CSV table of C-alpha atoms in Angstrom, one decimal:
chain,number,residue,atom,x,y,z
A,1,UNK,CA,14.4,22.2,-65.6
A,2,UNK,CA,15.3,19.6,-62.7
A,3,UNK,CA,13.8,17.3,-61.6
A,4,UNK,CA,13.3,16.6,-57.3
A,5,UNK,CA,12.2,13.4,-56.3
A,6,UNK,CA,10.7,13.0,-53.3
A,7,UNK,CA,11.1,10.0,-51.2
A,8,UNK,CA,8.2,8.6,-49.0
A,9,UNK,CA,9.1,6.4,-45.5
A,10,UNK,CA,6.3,4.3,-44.0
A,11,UNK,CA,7.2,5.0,-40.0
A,12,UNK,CA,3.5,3.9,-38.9
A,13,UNK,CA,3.9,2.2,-35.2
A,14,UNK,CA,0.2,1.8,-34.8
A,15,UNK,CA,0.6,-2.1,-34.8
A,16,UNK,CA,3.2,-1.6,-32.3
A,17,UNK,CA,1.2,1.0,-30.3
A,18,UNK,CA,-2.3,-1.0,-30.4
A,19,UNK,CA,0.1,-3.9,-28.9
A,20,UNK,CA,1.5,-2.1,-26.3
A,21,UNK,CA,-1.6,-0.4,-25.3
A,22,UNK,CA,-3.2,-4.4,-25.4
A,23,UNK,CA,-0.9,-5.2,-23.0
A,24,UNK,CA,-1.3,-2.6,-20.4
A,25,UNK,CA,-5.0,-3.9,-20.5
A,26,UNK,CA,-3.9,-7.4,-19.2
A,27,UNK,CA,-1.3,-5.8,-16.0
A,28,UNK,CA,-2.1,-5.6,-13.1
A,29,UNK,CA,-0.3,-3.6,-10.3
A,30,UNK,CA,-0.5,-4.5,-6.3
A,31,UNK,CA,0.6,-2.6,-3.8
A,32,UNK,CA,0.4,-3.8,-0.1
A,33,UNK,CA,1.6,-7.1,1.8
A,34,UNK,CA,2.6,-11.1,1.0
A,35,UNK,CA,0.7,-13.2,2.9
A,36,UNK,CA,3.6,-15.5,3.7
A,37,UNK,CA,6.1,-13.0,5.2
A,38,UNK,CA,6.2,-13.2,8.8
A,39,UNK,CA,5.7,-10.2,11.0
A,40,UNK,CA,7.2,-12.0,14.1
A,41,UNK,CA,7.0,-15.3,15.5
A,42,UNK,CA,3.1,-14.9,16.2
A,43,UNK,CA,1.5,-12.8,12.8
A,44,UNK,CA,2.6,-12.3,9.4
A,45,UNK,CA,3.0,-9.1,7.5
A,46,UNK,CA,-0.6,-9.4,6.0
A,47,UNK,CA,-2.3,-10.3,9.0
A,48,UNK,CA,-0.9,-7.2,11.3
A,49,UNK,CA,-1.9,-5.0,8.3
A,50,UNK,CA,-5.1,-6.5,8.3
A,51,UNK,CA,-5.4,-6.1,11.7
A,52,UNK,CA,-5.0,-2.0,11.7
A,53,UNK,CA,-7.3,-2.1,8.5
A,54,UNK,CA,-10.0,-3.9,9.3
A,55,UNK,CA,-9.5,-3.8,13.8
A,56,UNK,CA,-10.2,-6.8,15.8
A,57,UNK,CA,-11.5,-8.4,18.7
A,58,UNK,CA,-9.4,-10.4,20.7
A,59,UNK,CA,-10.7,-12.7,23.5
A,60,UNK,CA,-8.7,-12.7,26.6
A,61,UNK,CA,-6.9,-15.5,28.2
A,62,UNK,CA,-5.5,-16.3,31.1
A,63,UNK,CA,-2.3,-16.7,29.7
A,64,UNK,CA,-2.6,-13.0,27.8
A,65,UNK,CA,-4.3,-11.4,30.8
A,66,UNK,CA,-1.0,-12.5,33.4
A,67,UNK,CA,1.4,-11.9,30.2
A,68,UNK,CA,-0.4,-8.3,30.5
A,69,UNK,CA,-0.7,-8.3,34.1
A,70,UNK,CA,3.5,-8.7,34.3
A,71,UNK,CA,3.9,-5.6,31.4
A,72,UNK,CA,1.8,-3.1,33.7
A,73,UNK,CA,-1.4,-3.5,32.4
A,74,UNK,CA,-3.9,-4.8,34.7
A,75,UNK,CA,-7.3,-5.6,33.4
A,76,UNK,CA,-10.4,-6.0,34.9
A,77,UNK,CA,-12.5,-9.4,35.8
A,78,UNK,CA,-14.9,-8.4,33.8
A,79,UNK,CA,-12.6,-7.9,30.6
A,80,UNK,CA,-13.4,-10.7,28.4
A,81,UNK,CA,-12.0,-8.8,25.0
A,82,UNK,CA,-9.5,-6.2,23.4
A,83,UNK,CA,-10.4,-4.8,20.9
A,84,UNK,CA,-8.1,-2.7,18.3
A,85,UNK,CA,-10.1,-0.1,16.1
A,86,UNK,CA,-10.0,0.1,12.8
A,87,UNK,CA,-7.1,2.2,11.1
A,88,UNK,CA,-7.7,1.8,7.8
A,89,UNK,CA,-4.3,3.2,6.0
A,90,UNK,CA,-4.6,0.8,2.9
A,91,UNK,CA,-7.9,1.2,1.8
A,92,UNK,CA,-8.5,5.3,2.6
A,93,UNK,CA,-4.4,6.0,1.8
A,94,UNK,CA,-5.7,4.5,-1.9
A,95,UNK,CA,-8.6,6.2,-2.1
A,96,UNK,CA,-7.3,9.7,-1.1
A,97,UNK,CA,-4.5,9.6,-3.7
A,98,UNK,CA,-6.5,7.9,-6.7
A,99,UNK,CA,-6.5,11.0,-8.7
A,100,UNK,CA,-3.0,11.5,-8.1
A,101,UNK,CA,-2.0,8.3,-9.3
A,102,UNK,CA,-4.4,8.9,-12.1
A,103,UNK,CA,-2.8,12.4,-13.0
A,104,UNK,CA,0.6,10.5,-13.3
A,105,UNK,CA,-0.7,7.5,-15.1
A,106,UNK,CA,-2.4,10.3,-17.7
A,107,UNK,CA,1.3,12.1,-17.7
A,108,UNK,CA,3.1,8.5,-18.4
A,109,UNK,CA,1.0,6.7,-20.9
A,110,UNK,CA,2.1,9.0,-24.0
A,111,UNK,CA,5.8,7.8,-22.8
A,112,UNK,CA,4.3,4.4,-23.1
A,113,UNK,CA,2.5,5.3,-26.6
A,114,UNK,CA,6.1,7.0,-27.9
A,115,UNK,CA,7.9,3.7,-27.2
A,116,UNK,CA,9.9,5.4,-24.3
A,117,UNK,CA,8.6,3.8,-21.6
A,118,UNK,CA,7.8,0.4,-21.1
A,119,UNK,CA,4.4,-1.3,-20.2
A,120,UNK,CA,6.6,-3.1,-17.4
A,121,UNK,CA,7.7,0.3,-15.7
A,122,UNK,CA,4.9,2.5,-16.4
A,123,UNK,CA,3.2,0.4,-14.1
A,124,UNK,CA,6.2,0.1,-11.6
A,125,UNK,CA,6.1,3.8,-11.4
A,126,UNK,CA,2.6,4.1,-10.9
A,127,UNK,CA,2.3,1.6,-7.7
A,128,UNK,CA,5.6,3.1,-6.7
A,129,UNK,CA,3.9,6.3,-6.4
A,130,UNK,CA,0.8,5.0,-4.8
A,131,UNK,CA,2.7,3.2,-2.3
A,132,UNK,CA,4.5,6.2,-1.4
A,133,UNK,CA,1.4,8.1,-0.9
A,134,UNK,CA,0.0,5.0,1.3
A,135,UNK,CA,2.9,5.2,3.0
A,136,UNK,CA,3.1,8.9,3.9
A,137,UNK,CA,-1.1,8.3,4.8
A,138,UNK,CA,0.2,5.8,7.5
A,139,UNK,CA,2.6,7.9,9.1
A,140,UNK,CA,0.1,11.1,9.3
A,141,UNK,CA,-2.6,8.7,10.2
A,142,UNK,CA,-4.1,9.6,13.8
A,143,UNK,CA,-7.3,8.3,15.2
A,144,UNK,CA,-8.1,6.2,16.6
A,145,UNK,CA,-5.4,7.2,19.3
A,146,UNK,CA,-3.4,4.6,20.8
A,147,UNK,CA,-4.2,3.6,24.5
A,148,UNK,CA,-2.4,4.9,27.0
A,149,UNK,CA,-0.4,1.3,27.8
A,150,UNK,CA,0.8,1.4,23.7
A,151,UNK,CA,1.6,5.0,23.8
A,152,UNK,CA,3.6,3.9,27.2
A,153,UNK,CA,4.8,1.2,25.5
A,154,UNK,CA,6.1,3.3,22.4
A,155,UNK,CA,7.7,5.3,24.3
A,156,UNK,CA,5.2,8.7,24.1
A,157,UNK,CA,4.7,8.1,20.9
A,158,UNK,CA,1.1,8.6,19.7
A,159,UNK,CA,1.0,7.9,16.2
A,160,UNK,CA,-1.0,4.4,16.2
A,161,UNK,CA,0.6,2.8,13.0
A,162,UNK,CA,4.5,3.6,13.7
A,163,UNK,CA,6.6,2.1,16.1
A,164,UNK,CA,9.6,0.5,14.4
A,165,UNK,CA,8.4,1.4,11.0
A,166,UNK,CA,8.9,-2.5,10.1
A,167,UNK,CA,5.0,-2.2,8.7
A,168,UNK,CA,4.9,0.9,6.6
A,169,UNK,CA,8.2,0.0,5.7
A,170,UNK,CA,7.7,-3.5,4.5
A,171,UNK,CA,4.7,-2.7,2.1
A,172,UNK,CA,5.9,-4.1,-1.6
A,173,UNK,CA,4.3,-3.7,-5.2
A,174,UNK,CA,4.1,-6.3,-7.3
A,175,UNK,CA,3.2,-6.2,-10.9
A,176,UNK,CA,0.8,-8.9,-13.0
């Protein structure tokens, strides 16, 4: 009678599993704006989002109020203020689309466990999707309507965080 012989090979990748899986502990991914990148000559990327996130009140000067004055709009004496309303696209964009991103990161992580996808890029992916979704948030986005001057201004255009695009547009992810 022969004889078979069977062969055993050891392919465990649990230590390198339980590693990779350690790692994606410790990332981080961002998604939103640098605080040193300059908007124009007068805000920065960070502070105009924060603007439309949070809104603001602005006190009136005299040299704003005649600045105003010589772009059509003519305030009142008694206008000691402007204020912007909050349009929070960051914060409400992220929290509509949390289960989305969620779904994707459940879809991703066996890619990560299989060694087919990297910690680095599974969490690239994942802030590249929410940032999309942030992004298409912002250009639905609404309310608060623009005044009538801005949607002057924009030339008819209504939508209260698009003008140039320059903002939606410059939103970045970074990964920790």
């Amino acid at each position: 009678m022969a004889r078979i012989r069977v062969g055993m090979r050891d392919n465990n990748r649990i230590p390198e599993i339980l590693s990779e899986l350690s790692k994606v502990r410790r990332k981080k991914a961002k998604v939103g704006y640098p605080n040193d990148k300059p908007y124009n000559d007068e805000i920065s990327l960070a502070g105009l989002a924060a603007v439309h996130e949070y809104g603001a009140r602005i006190q009136v000067t005299d040299k704003m109020r005649g600045y105003l004055a010589s772009q059509g709009l003519h305030l009142k004496k008694e206008t000691t203020h402007i204020i912007i309303p909050e349009r929070s696209f960051l914060r409400t964009g992220a929290d509509l689309h949390e289960k989305d991103v969620q779904r994707k990161a459940d879809e991703l992580i066996d890619e990560v466990i299989a060694g087919n996808l990297s910690v680095e890029l599974f969490f690239e992916m994942l802030a590249l999707e929410l940032r999309g979704k942030i992004q298409e948030h912002a250009i639905d986005l609404d309310h608060p309507v623009n005044h009538p001057f801005t949607v002057e201004r924009k030339k008819g255009s209504n939508n209260p965080l698009v003008d140039s695009g320059g903002l939606i547009g410059s939103m970045e992810v970074d990964i920790e």
